CSV table of C-alpha atoms in Angstrom, one decimal:
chain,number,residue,atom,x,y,z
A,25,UNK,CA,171.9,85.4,94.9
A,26,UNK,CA,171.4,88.9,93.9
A,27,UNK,CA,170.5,89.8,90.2
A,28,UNK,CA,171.7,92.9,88.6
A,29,UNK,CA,169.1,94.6,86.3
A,30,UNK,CA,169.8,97.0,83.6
A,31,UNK,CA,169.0,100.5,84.3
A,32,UNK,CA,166.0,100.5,80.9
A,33,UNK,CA,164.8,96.9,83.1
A,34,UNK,CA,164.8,97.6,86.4
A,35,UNK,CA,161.7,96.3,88.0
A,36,UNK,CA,158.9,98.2,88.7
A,37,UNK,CA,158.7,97.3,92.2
A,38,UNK,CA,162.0,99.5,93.1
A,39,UNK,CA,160.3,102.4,92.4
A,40,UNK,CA,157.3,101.7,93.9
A,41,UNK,CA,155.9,103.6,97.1
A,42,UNK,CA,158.4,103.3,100.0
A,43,UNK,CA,161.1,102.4,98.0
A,44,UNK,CA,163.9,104.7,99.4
A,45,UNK,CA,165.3,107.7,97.7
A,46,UNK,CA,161.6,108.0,96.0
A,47,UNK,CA,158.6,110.3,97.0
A,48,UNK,CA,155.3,108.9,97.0
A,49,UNK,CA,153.0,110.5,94.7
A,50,UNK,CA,149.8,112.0,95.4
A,51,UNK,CA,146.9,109.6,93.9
A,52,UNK,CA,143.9,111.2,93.4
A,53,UNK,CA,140.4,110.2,91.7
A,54,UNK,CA,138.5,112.7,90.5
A,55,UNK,CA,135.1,112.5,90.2
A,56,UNK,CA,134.0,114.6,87.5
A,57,UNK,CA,130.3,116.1,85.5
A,58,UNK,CA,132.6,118.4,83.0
A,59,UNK,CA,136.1,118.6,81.8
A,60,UNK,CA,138.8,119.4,84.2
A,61,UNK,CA,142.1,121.1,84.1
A,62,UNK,CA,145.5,121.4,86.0
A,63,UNK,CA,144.4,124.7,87.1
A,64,UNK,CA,141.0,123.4,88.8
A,65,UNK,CA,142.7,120.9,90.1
A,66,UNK,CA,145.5,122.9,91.9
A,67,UNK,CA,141.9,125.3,93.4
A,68,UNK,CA,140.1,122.4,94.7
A,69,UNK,CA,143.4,120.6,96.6
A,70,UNK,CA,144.5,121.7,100.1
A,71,UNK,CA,147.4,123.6,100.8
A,72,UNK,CA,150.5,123.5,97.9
A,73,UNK,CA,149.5,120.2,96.8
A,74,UNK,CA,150.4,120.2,92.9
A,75,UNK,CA,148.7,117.8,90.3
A,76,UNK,CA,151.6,117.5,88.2
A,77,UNK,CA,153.3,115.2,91.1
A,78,UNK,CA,150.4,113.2,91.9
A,79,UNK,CA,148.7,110.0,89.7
A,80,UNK,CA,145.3,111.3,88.8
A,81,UNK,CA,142.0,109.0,87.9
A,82,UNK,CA,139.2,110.9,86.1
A,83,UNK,CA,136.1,109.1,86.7
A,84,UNK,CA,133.0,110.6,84.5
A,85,UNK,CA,129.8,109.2,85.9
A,86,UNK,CA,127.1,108.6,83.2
A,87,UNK,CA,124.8,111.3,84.4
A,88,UNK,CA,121.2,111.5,82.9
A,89,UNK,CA,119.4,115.0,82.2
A,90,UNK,CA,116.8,113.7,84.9
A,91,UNK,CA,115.4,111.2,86.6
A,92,UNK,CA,113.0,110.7,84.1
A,93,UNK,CA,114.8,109.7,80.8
A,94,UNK,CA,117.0,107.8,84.1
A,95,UNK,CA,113.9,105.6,84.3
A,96,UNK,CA,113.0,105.3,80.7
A,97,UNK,CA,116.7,103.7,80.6
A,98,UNK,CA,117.8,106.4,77.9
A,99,UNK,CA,122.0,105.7,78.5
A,100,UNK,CA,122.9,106.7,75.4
A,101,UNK,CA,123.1,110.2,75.7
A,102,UNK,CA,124.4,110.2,78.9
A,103,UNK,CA,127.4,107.3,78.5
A,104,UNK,CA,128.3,109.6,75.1
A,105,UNK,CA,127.9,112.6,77.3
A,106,UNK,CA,130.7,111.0,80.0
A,107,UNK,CA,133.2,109.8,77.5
A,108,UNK,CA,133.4,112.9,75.9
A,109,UNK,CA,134.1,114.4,79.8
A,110,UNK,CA,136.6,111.0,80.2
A,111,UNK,CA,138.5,112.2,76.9
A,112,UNK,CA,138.8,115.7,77.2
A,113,UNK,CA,139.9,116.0,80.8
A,114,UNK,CA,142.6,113.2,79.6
A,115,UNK,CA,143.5,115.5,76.6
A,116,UNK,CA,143.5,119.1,78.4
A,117,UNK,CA,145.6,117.5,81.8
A,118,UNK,CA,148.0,115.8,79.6
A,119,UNK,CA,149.1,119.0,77.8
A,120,UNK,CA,148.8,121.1,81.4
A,121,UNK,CA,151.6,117.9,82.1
A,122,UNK,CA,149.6,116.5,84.6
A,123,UNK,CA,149.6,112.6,84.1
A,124,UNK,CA,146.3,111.4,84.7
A,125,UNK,CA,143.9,108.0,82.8
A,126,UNK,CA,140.1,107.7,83.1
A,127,UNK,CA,137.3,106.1,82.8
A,128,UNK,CA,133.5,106.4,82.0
A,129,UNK,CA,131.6,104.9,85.3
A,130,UNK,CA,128.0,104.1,86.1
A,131,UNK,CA,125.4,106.7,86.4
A,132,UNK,CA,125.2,106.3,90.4
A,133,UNK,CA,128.4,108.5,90.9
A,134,UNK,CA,128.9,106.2,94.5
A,135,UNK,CA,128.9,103.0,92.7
A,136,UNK,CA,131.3,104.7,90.3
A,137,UNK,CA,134.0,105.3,92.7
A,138,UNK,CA,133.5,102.2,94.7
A,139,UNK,CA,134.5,100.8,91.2
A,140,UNK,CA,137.6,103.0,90.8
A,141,UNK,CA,138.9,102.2,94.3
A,142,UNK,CA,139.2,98.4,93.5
A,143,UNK,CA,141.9,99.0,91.0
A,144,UNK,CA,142.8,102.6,92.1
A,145,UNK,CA,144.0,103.1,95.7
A,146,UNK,CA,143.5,106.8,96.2
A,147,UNK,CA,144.8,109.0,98.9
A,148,UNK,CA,142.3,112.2,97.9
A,149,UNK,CA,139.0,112.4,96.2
A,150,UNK,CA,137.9,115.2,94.4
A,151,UNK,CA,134.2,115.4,93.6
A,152,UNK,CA,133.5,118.2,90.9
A,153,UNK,CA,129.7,119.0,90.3
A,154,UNK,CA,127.7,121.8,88.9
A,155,UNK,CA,125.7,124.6,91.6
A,156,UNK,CA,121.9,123.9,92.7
A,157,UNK,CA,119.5,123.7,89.2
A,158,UNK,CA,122.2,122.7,87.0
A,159,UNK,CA,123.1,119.3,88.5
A,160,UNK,CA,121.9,116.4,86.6
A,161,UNK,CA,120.3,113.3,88.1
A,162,UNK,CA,122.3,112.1,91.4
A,163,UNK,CA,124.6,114.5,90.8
A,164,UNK,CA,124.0,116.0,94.3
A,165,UNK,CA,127.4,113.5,95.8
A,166,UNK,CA,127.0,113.5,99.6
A,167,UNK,CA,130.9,113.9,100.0
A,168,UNK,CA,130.5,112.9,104.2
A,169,UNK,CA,129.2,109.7,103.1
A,170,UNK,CA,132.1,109.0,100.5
A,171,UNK,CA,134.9,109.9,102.7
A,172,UNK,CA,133.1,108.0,105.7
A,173,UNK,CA,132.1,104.8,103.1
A,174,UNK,CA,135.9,104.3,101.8
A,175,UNK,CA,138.3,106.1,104.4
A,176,UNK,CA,139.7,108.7,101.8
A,177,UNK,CA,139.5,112.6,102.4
A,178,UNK,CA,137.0,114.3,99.7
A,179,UNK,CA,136.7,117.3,98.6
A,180,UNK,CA,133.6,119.2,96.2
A,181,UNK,CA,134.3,121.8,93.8
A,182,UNK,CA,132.0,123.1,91.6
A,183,UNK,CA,132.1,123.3,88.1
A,184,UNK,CA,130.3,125.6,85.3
A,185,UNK,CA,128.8,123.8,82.3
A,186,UNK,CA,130.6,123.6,79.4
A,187,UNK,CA,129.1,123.9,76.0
């Protein structure tokens, strides 16, 4: 027996990837020490990729300032530090009509995406960190290890600080 579904009810699993007729976004976690935008985005894919057709996760590692207020266990700064990078990536991608959710992760930015990729299966990863003496603590993502650790293609950008 075949059930007919409203067009407003239609399941979600007919639109889903391989469903015929339907093109398979891009999804890509982006790994992320500042805000991003479309236009970083679009500089850091490959070829013509465009982040306006792909499902983008922003993952904002809780950096620390450096490995000593790390040790001390001073978090506070740097989880308020990451939200504020969570939010306002959301808020500037959103209006550049790129549709993209986030989330604050742990300060090790590895263990941060191994946490995305449980509920996130991406086909791209985008690491975006600052240049040489600006980096904050394990900032310095070894992108060969992340692409060899969970199969996905990665690519580093860098990114300026932002006051």
């Amino acid at each position: 027996m075949s059930v007919a579904y409203p067009v407003w009810a239609t399941p979600p699993f007919l639109f889903s990837a391989g469903a015929p007729g339907y093109a398979n976004p891009m999804r890509l976690l982006v790994l992320t020490s500042e805000p991003v935008s479309a236009d970083q985005l679009r500089d850091a894919l490959p070829g013509d990729a465009d982040p306006t057709d792909a499902e983008v996760m922003v993952v904002a590692p809780a950096l620390h300032e450096s490995a000593l207020r790390f040790w001390l266990s001073d978090a506070d700064e740097a989880i308020a530090r990451a939200d504020e990078v969570r939010r306002r990536s959301v808020d500037q991608l959103g209006a550049e009509g790129v549709s993209a959710a986030a989330d604050t992760g742990e300060s090790n930015p590895e263990n941060a995406v191994e946490d995305v990729l449980k509920t996130f299966a991406a086909d791209r990863i985008l690491v975006f960190a600052h240049a040489g003496d600006e980096q904050r603590y394990r900032e310095d993502v070894d992108t060969d290890a992340l692409q060899s650790r969970f199969g996905v293609p990665v690519t580093q950008a860098r990114v300026e600080a932002q006051s």
